[in-house]
Amino acid sequence: MYSVPAIAIRQLLVSGGSTMAAAEVARQMSEGARNLSLSGHVGFDSMPDQLVNKSVCQGFCFNILCVGETGLGKSTLMDTLFNTRFEGDPAAHNQPGVHIKSNNYELQESNVRLKLSIVNSVGFGDQINKEESYKSIVEFIDAQFEAYLQEELKIKRTLHNYHDSRIHVCLYFIAPTGHSLKSLDLVTMKKLDSKVNIIPIIAKADSISKNELQKFKIKIMSELVSNGVQIYQFPTDDETVAEINGTMNAHLPFAVVGSTEEIKIGNKMMKARQYPWGTVQVENESHCDFVKLREMLIRVNMEDLREQTHTRHYELYRRCKLEEMGFKDTDPDNKPFSLQETYEAKRNEFLGELQKKEEEMRQMFVMRVKEKESELKEAEKELHDKFDRLKKLHQDEKKKLEDKKKSLDDEINAFKQRKTAAELLQSQAQQSGSQQTLKREKERKNSGFL
Ligand code: GTP
Ligand code: MG
């Protein structure tokens, strides 16, 4: 679909030799070609037809992003542009932020199939704080570039049947205020202009008078220029379309009216908007720029929009991304640097860092182990001290108890001795007592008998 960049050819040629050698071969191949005339029909003049057939067979894809405040007629314009009614539920507008809604359609005109994606920034401009409104749009565009880049970087890539979701054009809907651009419009367009082809359009142009419209267009363009916003310029390098594109560039921003309603005007049915005071014909160039927009967007520059997306915006994204990852085309002395060299340099850098990290981790581990070891030793010493203290305490206690036991034993022995002595005394006393009793009894008996 896209021509292979020269650098890629060069890279492919360098499998064993250096980039310089490959570049030299490529230069010789292109410079040393001789012009020869053919003496008969060969057939490669059918190349354009082969390309057309292949493209028709593959089908085309086109992705449109509509950015503009709620109710500016975005959906109506899409329906009008493609002469159909894209189903789609009305979006809720009470959400806290802007969110992106993408719908895919398959259209067919004659034998040409078109995969069309219409992406809407739902809720754009609905919030009180609009500072972050552009963010989700930018993120969405980048995400599509990233998906393509990831596919491109795969070893087994399938770009020929990859569903390309990169945004080819952003229709930026400007409210028909007649005054100037809102800061939201300027900020958003500025954030988007390096990422997507912007075509600014004045929406609902039937609500602004002819004189005001001219002034409004001039004001918008001067504001865009003074704020450094780059909008898409219809290309003038292809002479077949240079004239029409040049003229149309001067008509930007297109002031459009959308309507799917068909009204009978004369004896023809026409798309128009009917008002109590008259009818606005969508396809009448003296009423609005709808036809100019359709001509430029679909009939003349659709392929250029696709190409610009790939060669300009995607290329920029890819370059920044690869540079962010550390890849370079030239070395510090501005000499060409092959992808392989960059890869090897990066790999070595990475391995070096890995080794450094490993060493750091090892040292950290050793330090930790040492720390733990000394902590454990400290704890062991404390335990030993505690044990010794307890042991001493225990021995003191034991000694005290033994002393106490000894004194108690002594007391017991002394007591026992005293007890034995007392018992002895008691038994002696008893003995002498009973002898005296017997003696007294005997004496009493004796005295009784007398
Ligand atoms: P959201 O998706 O909700 O943000 O709205 P939208 O931008 O898709 O607007 P939509 O196409 O739904 O149109 C909103 C209203 O504006 C409808 O009533 C349309 O009929 C009307 N409308 C659409 N285009 C025009 C136009 O060119 N001029 C005028 N005067 N009204 C229009
Ligand atoms: Mg809508």
XYZ file of N, CA and C in Angstrom, residues 228-346:
357
model
N -0.188 29.798 15.646
C 0.689 28.735 15.121
C -0.006 27.395 14.953
N -1.303 27.416 14.670
C -2.017 26.143 14.459
C -1.913 25.767 12.982
N -1.382 24.558 12.749
C -1.207 24.080 11.372
C -2.435 23.298 10.951
N -3.164 23.807 9.978
C -4.286 23.001 9.492
C -3.874 22.310 8.205
N -4.662 21.337 7.794
C -4.329 20.576 6.579
C -4.479 21.470 5.348
N -3.473 21.465 4.501
C -3.534 22.226 3.247
C -3.742 21.235 2.111
N -4.740 21.495 1.282
C -4.959 20.602 0.149
C -3.717 20.687 -0.745
N -3.165 19.531 -1.140
C -1.851 19.548 -1.811
C -1.925 20.164 -3.208
N -0.876 20.914 -3.510
C -0.858 21.567 -4.824
C 0.328 21.083 -5.657
N 0.971 19.985 -5.180
C 2.137 19.507 -5.937
C 1.749 18.580 -7.095
N 0.554 18.025 -7.050
C 0.095 17.192 -8.165
C -0.677 18.099 -9.128
N -0.141 18.233 -10.343
C -0.728 19.273 -11.208
C -2.175 19.001 -11.601
N -2.588 17.739 -11.546
C -3.980 17.467 -11.938
C -4.977 18.086 -10.956
N -4.561 18.246 -9.715
C -5.492 18.815 -8.725
C -4.970 20.114 -8.121
N -3.825 20.567 -8.634
C -3.203 21.758 -8.036
C -4.139 22.956 -8.064
N -4.812 23.135 -9.184
C -5.624 24.344 -9.327
C -6.809 24.334 -8.363
N -7.549 23.237 -8.413
C -8.747 23.174 -7.551
C -8.346 23.209 -6.067
N -7.269 22.493 -5.742
C -6.840 22.491 -4.343
C -6.376 23.875 -3.900
N -5.643 24.536 -4.776
C -5.176 25.889 -4.461
C -6.359 26.810 -4.196
N -7.376 26.736 -5.055
C -8.556 27.592 -4.886
C -9.264 27.265 -3.575
N -9.373 25.976 -3.307
C -10.123 25.552 -2.108
C -9.403 25.926 -0.806
N -8.068 25.919 -0.859
C -7.332 26.323 0.337
C -7.744 27.723 0.770
N -8.073 28.544 -0.223
C -8.448 29.930 0.089
C -9.864 30.009 0.676
N -10.632 28.934 0.548
C -12.009 28.951 1.078
C -12.109 28.436 2.513
N -10.992 27.976 3.028
C -11.029 27.408 4.396
C -11.248 28.505 5.433
N -11.917 28.292 6.500
C -12.655 27.074 6.857
C -13.988 27.004 6.109
N -14.352 25.791 5.714
C -15.617 25.626 4.985
C -16.798 25.875 5.916
N -17.748 26.628 5.385
C -18.957 26.893 6.180
C -20.040 25.934 5.690
N -20.418 24.994 6.536
C -21.292 23.920 6.039
C -22.667 23.906 6.703
N -23.580 23.298 5.962
C -24.930 23.055 6.473
C -25.201 21.579 6.222
N -25.783 20.929 7.201
C -26.086 19.512 7.025
C -27.571 19.260 7.095
N -28.008 18.309 6.302
C -29.412 17.896 6.382
C -29.604 16.629 5.573
N -30.394 15.741 6.079
C -30.688 14.532 5.307
C -32.108 14.620 4.744
N -32.750 15.710 5.052
C -34.137 15.891 4.601
C -34.144 16.279 3.119
N -34.985 15.599 2.348
C -35.077 15.923 0.915
C -36.307 16.778 0.695
N -36.121 17.907 0.044
C -37.248 18.821 -0.194
C -37.362 19.061 -1.700
N -38.613 19.161 -2.162
C -38.811 19.358 -3.608
C -38.582 20.832 -3.942
N -37.571 21.065 -4.735
C -37.302 22.441 -5.160
C -37.375 22.446 -6.685
N -38.297 23.223 -7.237
C -38.590 23.126 -8.665
C -39.186 21.744 -8.892
N -38.555 20.971 -9.765
C -39.060 19.593 -9.896
C -38.001 18.574 -9.469
N -37.106 19.046 -8.612
C -36.024 18.149 -8.144
C -36.090 17.993 -6.635
N -35.749 16.803 -6.179
C -35.658 16.593 -4.724
C -34.226 16.966 -4.304
N -34.167 17.808 -3.312
C -32.826 18.247 -2.892
C -32.697 18.212 -1.382
N -31.433 17.990 -0.937
C -31.184 18.051 0.507
C -31.217 19.513 0.912
N -32.048 19.798 1.903
C -32.172 21.213 2.284
C -32.682 21.331 3.707
N -32.600 22.515 4.226
C -33.230 22.825 5.516
C -34.253 23.904 5.237
N -35.465 23.628 5.712
C -36.534 24.562 5.395
C -36.856 25.427 6.603
N -36.967 26.704 6.356
C -37.305 27.643 7.432
C -38.528 28.443 7.017
N -39.174 29.119 7.990
C -40.367 29.894 7.628
C -40.051 30.950 6.567
N -38.810 31.402 6.582
C -38.443 32.476 5.661
C -37.766 31.968 4.375
N -37.552 30.677 4.263
C -36.941 30.185 3.028
C -36.272 28.834 3.206
N -35.515 28.449 2.195
C -34.900 27.117 2.207
C -33.393 27.246 1.975
N -32.626 26.487 2.778
C -31.171 26.446 2.567
C -30.854 25.133 1.868
N -30.279 25.247 0.711
C -29.944 24.020 -0.032
C -28.505 23.612 0.304
N -28.411 22.407 0.795
C -27.103 21.928 1.251
C -26.093 21.882 0.099
N -26.561 21.443 -1.061
C -25.630 21.255 -2.173
C -25.573 22.449 -3.129
N -26.088 23.568 -2.639
C -26.018 24.769 -3.472
C -24.824 25.604 -3.003
N -23.858 25.771 -3.915
C -22.606 26.418 -3.503
C -22.755 27.876 -3.126
N -23.882 28.482 -3.536
C -24.054 29.873 -3.105
C -24.737 29.924 -1.734
N -25.162 28.774 -1.224
C -25.761 28.735 0.114
C -24.740 28.342 1.186
N -23.896 27.390 0.828
C -22.870 26.964 1.809
C -21.752 26.208 1.111
N -20.732 25.816 1.877
C -19.549 25.163 1.290
C -19.607 23.636 1.380
N -20.817 23.075 1.580
C -20.894 21.622 1.752
C -20.260 20.880 0.574
N -20.599 21.330 -0.647
C -20.087 20.637 -1.843
C -18.559 20.720 -1.887
N -18.053 21.885 -1.521
C -16.580 22.065 -1.513
C -15.955 21.065 -0.543
N -16.564 20.952 0.646
C -16.023 20.019 1.643
C -16.053 18.594 1.107
N -17.199 18.200 0.541
C -17.324 16.818 0.041
C -16.307 16.564 -1.061
N -16.160 17.565 -1.937
C -15.226 17.434 -3.057
C -13.801 17.234 -2.535
N -13.436 18.089 -1.612
C -12.063 18.077 -1.110
C -11.767 16.863 -0.234
N -12.733 16.545 0.609
C -12.515 15.472 1.593
C -12.584 14.092 0.954
N -13.603 13.910 0.100
C -13.846 12.554 -0.387
C -13.376 12.374 -1.829
N -13.731 13.301 -2.679
C -13.537 13.040 -4.101
C -12.137 13.373 -4.615
N -11.433 14.298 -3.942
C -10.112 14.691 -4.471
C -8.959 14.266 -3.548
N -9.156 14.448 -2.250
C -7.969 14.316 -1.384
C -8.011 13.184 -0.359
N -8.941 12.263 -0.515
C -9.019 11.180 0.468
C -7.694 10.411 0.538
N -7.119 10.125 -0.620
C -5.877 9.350 -0.633
C -4.735 10.174 -0.058
N -4.741 11.481 -0.358
C -3.665 12.316 0.192
C -3.763 12.383 1.717
N -4.993 12.431 2.216
C -5.176 12.471 3.677
C -4.620 11.200 4.306
N -4.874 10.057 3.631
C -4.369 8.773 4.139
C -2.829 8.765 4.101
N -2.316 9.286 2.984
C -0.862 9.292 2.817
C -0.177 10.223 3.820
N -0.754 11.402 3.973
C -0.175 12.372 4.939
C -0.191 11.796 6.356
N -1.252 11.064 6.647
C -1.338 10.447 7.976
C -0.155 9.511 8.187
N 0.145 8.738 7.121
C 1.228 7.766 7.251
C 2.601 8.430 7.194
N 2.795 9.299 6.199
C 4.146 9.810 5.972
C 4.505 10.969 6.891
N 3.496 11.696 7.367
C 3.823 12.864 8.193
C 3.544 12.588 9.673
N 2.275 12.344 9.966
C 1.908 12.261 11.385
C 2.403 10.968 12.040
N 2.183 9.838 11.342
C 2.634 8.577 11.933
C 4.159 8.554 12.013
N 4.806 9.068 10.958
C 6.261 9.081 10.923
C 6.815 9.867 12.109
N 6.170 10.994 12.402
C 6.608 11.831 13.532
C 6.432 11.066 14.849
N 5.260 10.417 14.983
C 4.998 9.643 16.200
C 6.055 8.539 16.355
N 6.298 7.839 15.226
C 7.230 6.708 15.244
C 8.631 7.182 15.603
N 9.030 8.325 14.983
C 10.371 8.845 15.242
C 10.547 9.183 16.726
N 9.542 9.933 17.244
C 9.635 10.335 18.662
C 9.671 9.103 19.553
N 8.827 8.131 19.230
C 8.730 6.933 20.061
C 10.051 6.154 20.047
N 10.612 5.994 18.835
C 11.861 5.233 18.741
C 13.011 5.986 19.409
N 12.979 7.322 19.263
C 14.030 8.113 19.920
C 13.904 8.014 21.435
N 12.633 8.021 21.878
C 12.363 7.861 23.322
C 12.942 6.540 23.822
N 12.849 5.526 22.937
C 13.363 4.200 23.319
C 14.875 4.128 23.178
N 15.492 5.199 22.659
C 16.951 5.256 22.577
C 17.512 4.930 21.211
N 16.638 4.758 20.209
C 17.168 4.467 18.870
C 17.540 5.768 18.169
N 18.620 5.691 17.379
C 19.074 6.879 16.639
C 19.484 6.445 15.241
N 19.427 7.397 14.286
C 19.899 7.097 12.938
C 21.351 7.489 12.772
N 21.801 8.451 13.614
C 23.197 8.914 13.484
C 23.883 8.837 14.843
N 25.211 8.683 14.799
C 25.966 8.675 16.052
C 26.304 10.113 16.449
N 26.980 10.333 17.592
C 27.248 11.719 18.009
C 28.027 12.532 16.969
N 28.792 11.860 16.069
C 29.521 12.605 15.023
C 28.699 12.757 13.756
N 27.412 12.522 13.864
C 26.487 12.655 12.735
C 26.729 11.627 11.635
N 27.339 10.529 11.977
C 27.556 9.472 10.982
C 26.389 8.494 11.062
N 26.001 7.935 9.904
C 24.847 7.024 9.935
C 25.080 5.849 10.885
N 24.030 5.461 11.481
C 24.065 4.462 12.550
C 23.001 3.439 12.188
N 23.373 2.186 11.968
C 22.332 1.248 11.551
C 21.509 0.797 12.747
N 20.348 0.264 12.452
C 19.443 -0.221 13.501
C 20.131 -1.311 14.315
N 20.913 -2.129 13.532
C 21.622 -3.226 14.188
C 22.645 -2.690 15.190
N 23.378 -1.629 14.744
C 24.379 -1.040 15.651
C 23.694 -0.449 16.877
N 22.581 0.256 16.603
C 21.837 0.862 17.722
C 21.380 -0.226 18.671
N 20.891 -1.308 18.061
C 20.385 -2.404 18.883
C 21.506 -2.983 19.739
N 22.677 -3.184 19.059
C 23.784 -3.767 19.813
C 24.266 -2.823 20.916
N 24.351 -1.516 20.547
C 24.776 -0.528 21.559
C 23.797 -0.539 22.722
N 22.507 -0.581 22.372
C 21.472 -0.572 23.428
C 21.568 -1.833 24.279
